[in-house]
mmCIF file of C-alpha atoms in Angstrom:
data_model
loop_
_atom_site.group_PDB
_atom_site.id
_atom_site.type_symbol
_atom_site.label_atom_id
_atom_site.label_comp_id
_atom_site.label_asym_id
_atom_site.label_seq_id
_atom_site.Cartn_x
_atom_site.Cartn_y
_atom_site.Cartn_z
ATOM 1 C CA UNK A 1 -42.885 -58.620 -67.314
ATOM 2 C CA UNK A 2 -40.520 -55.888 -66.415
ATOM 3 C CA UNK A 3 -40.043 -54.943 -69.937
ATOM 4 C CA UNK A 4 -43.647 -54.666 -70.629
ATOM 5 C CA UNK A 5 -43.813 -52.597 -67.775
ATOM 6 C CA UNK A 6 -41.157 -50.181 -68.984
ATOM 7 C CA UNK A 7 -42.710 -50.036 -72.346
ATOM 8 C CA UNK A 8 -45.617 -49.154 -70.857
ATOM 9 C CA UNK A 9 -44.551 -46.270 -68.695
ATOM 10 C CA UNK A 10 -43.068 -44.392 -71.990
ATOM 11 C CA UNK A 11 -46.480 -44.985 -74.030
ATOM 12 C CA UNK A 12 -48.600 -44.858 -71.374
ATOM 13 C CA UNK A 13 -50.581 -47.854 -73.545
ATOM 14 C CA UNK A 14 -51.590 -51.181 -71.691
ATOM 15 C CA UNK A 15 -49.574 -54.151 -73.040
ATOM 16 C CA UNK A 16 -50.878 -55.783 -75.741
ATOM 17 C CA UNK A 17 -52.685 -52.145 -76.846
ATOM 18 C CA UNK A 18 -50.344 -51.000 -79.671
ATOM 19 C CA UNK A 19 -50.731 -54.681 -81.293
ATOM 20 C CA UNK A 20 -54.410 -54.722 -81.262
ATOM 21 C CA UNK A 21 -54.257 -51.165 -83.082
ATOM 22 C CA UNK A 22 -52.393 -52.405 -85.905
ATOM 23 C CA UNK A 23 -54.128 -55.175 -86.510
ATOM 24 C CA UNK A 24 -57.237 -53.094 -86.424
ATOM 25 C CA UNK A 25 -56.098 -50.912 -89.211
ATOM 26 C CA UNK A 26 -55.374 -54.256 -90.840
ATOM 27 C CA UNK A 27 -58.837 -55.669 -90.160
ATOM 28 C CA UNK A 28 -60.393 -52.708 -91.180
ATOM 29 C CA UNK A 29 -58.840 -52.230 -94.600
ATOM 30 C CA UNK A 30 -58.197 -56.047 -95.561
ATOM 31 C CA UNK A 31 -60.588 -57.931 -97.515
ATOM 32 C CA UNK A 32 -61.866 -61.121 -95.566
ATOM 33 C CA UNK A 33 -63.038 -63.776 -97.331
ATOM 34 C CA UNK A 34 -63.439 -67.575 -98.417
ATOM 35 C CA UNK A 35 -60.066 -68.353 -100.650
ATOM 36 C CA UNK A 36 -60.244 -71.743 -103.066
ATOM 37 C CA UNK A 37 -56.566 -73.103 -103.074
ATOM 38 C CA UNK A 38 -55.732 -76.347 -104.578
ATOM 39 C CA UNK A 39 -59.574 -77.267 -103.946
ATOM 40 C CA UNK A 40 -59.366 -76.848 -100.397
ATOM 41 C CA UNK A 41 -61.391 -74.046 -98.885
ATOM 42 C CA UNK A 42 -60.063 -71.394 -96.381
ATOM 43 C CA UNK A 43 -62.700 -69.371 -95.198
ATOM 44 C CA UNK A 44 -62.227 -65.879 -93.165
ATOM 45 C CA UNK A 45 -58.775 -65.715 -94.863
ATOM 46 C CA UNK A 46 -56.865 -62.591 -96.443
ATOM 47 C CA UNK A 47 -54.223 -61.959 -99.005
ATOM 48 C CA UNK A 48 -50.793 -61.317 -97.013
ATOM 49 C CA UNK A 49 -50.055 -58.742 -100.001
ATOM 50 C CA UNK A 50 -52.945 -56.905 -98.615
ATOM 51 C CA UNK A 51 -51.815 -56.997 -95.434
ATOM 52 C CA UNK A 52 -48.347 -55.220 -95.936
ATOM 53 C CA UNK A 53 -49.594 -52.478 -98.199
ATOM 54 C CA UNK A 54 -51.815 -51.630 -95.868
ATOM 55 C CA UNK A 55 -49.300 -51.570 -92.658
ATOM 56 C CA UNK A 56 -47.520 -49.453 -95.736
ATOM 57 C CA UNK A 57 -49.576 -47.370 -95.876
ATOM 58 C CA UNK A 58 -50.705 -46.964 -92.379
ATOM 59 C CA UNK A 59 -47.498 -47.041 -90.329
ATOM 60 C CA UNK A 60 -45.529 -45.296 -93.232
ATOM 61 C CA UNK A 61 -42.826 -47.659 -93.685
ATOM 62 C CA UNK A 62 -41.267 -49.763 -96.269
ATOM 63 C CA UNK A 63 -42.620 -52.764 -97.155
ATOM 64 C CA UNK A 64 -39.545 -54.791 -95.690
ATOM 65 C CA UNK A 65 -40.602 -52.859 -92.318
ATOM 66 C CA UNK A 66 -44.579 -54.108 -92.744
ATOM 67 C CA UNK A 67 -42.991 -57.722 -93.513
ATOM 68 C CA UNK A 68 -41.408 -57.900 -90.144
ATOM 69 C CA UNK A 69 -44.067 -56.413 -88.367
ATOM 70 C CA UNK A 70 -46.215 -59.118 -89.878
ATOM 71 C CA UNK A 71 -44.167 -62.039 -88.878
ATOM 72 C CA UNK A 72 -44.068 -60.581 -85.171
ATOM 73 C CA UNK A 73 -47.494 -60.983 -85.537
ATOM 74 C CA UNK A 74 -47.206 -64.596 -86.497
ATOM 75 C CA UNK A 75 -45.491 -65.365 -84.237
ATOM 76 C CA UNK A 76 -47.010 -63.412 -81.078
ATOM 77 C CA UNK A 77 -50.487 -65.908 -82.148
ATOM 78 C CA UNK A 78 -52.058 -62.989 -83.740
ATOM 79 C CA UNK A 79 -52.428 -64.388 -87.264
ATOM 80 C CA UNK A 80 -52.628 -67.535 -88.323
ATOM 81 C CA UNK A 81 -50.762 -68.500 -92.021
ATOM 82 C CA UNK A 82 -52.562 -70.990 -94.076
ATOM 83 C CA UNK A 83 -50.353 -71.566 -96.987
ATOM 84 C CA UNK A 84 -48.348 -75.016 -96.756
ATOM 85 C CA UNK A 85 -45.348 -73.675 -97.888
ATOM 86 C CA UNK A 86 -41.941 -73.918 -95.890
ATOM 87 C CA UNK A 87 -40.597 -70.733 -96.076
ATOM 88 C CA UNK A 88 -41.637 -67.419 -94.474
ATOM 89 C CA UNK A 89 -41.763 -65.737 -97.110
ATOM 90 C CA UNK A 90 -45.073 -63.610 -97.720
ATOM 91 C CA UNK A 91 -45.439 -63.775 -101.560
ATOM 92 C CA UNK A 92 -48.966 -62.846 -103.753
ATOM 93 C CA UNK A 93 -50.927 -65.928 -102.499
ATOM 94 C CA UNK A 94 -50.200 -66.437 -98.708
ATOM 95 C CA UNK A 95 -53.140 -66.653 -97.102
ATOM 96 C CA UNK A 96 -53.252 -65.653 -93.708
ATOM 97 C CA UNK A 97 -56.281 -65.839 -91.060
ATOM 98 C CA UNK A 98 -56.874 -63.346 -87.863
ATOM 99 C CA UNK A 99 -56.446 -65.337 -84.213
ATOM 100 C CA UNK A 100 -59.791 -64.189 -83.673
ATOM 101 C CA UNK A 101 -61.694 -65.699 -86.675
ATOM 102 C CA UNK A 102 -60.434 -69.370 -86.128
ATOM 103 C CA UNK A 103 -62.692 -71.915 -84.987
ATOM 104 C CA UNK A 104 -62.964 -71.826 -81.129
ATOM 105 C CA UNK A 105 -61.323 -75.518 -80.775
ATOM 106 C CA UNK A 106 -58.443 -74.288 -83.113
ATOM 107 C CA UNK A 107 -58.068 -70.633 -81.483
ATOM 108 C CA UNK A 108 -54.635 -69.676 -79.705
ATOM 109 C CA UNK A 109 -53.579 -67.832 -76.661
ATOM 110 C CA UNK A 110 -51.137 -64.951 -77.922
ATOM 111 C CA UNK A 111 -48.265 -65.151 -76.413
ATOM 112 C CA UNK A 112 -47.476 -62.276 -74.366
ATOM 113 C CA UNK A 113 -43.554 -62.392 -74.521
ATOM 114 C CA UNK A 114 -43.992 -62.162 -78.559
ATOM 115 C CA UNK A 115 -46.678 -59.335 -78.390
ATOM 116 C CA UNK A 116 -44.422 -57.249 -76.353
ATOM 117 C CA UNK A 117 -41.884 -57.772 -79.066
ATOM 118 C CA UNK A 118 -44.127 -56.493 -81.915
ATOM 119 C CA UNK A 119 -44.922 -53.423 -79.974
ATOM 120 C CA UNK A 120 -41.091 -52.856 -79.297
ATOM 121 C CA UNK A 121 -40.177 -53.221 -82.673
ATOM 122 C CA UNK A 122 -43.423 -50.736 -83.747
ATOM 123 C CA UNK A 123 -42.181 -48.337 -81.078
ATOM 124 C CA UNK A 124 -38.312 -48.635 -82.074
ATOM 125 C CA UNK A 125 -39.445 -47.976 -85.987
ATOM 126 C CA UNK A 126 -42.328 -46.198 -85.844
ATOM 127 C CA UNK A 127 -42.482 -44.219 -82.325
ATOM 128 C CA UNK A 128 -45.385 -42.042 -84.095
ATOM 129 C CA UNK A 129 -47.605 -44.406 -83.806
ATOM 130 C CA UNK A 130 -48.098 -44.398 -80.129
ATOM 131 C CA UNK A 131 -49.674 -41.111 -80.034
ATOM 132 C CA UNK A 132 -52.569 -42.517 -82.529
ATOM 133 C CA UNK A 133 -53.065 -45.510 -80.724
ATOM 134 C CA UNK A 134 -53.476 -44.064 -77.760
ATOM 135 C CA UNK A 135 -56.003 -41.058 -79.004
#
């Protein structure tokens, strides 16, 4: 609500704007593709390795940085983890699927609260980024 707002007026990017950005340069640089784990396929997955090195490379920031952005991201509904381990932890073979590739019947609403919080913490890190989202 109000905080969105706020965020908005400095950026002068709609809510939920910065968030699709980075996950564009995700999409665009991440490999997408059917994964074989434990004889189960996942299909439409990516590595989570991937993932970081690319919001590495892309947002210029240490990989601890791109860890956190990705778990914001988990946990705004934008990404979906596959692996069936406990921990959070984002090691060599966590598998991780877009929002937007699931199945319609297992698809979630982002939530809006947690995107704004992504963006925040992209803004307090990286305030750089605005400017490219928003050309």
């Amino acid at each position: 609500g109000a905080a969105a707002a706020a965020a908005d007026a400095d950026t002068g990017l709609k809510a939920g704007a910065l968030a699709k950005y980075v996950l564009g340069l995700v999409r665009a640089q991440v490999t997408v593709k059917t994964h074989v784990v434990r004889l189960l396929r996942h299909q439409k997955c990516f590595l989570a390795a991937d993932a970081i090195d690319v919001l590495c490379a892309e947002l210029r920031c240490t990989r601890a940085h791109a860890v956190i952005v990705l778990r914001h991201a988990e946990d705004a509904l934008l990404v979906h983890r596959l692996s069936l381990a406990a921990t959070r932890s984002y090691d060599g073979a966590t598998l991780l699927r877009f929002n937007d590739d699931e199945r319609r019947k297992y698809r979630r609403t982002p939530d809006p609260q947690r995107v704004a919080e992504l963006e925040r913490y992209v803004l307090r890190t990286q305030p750089a980024i605005a400017e490219r989202a928003a050309a």
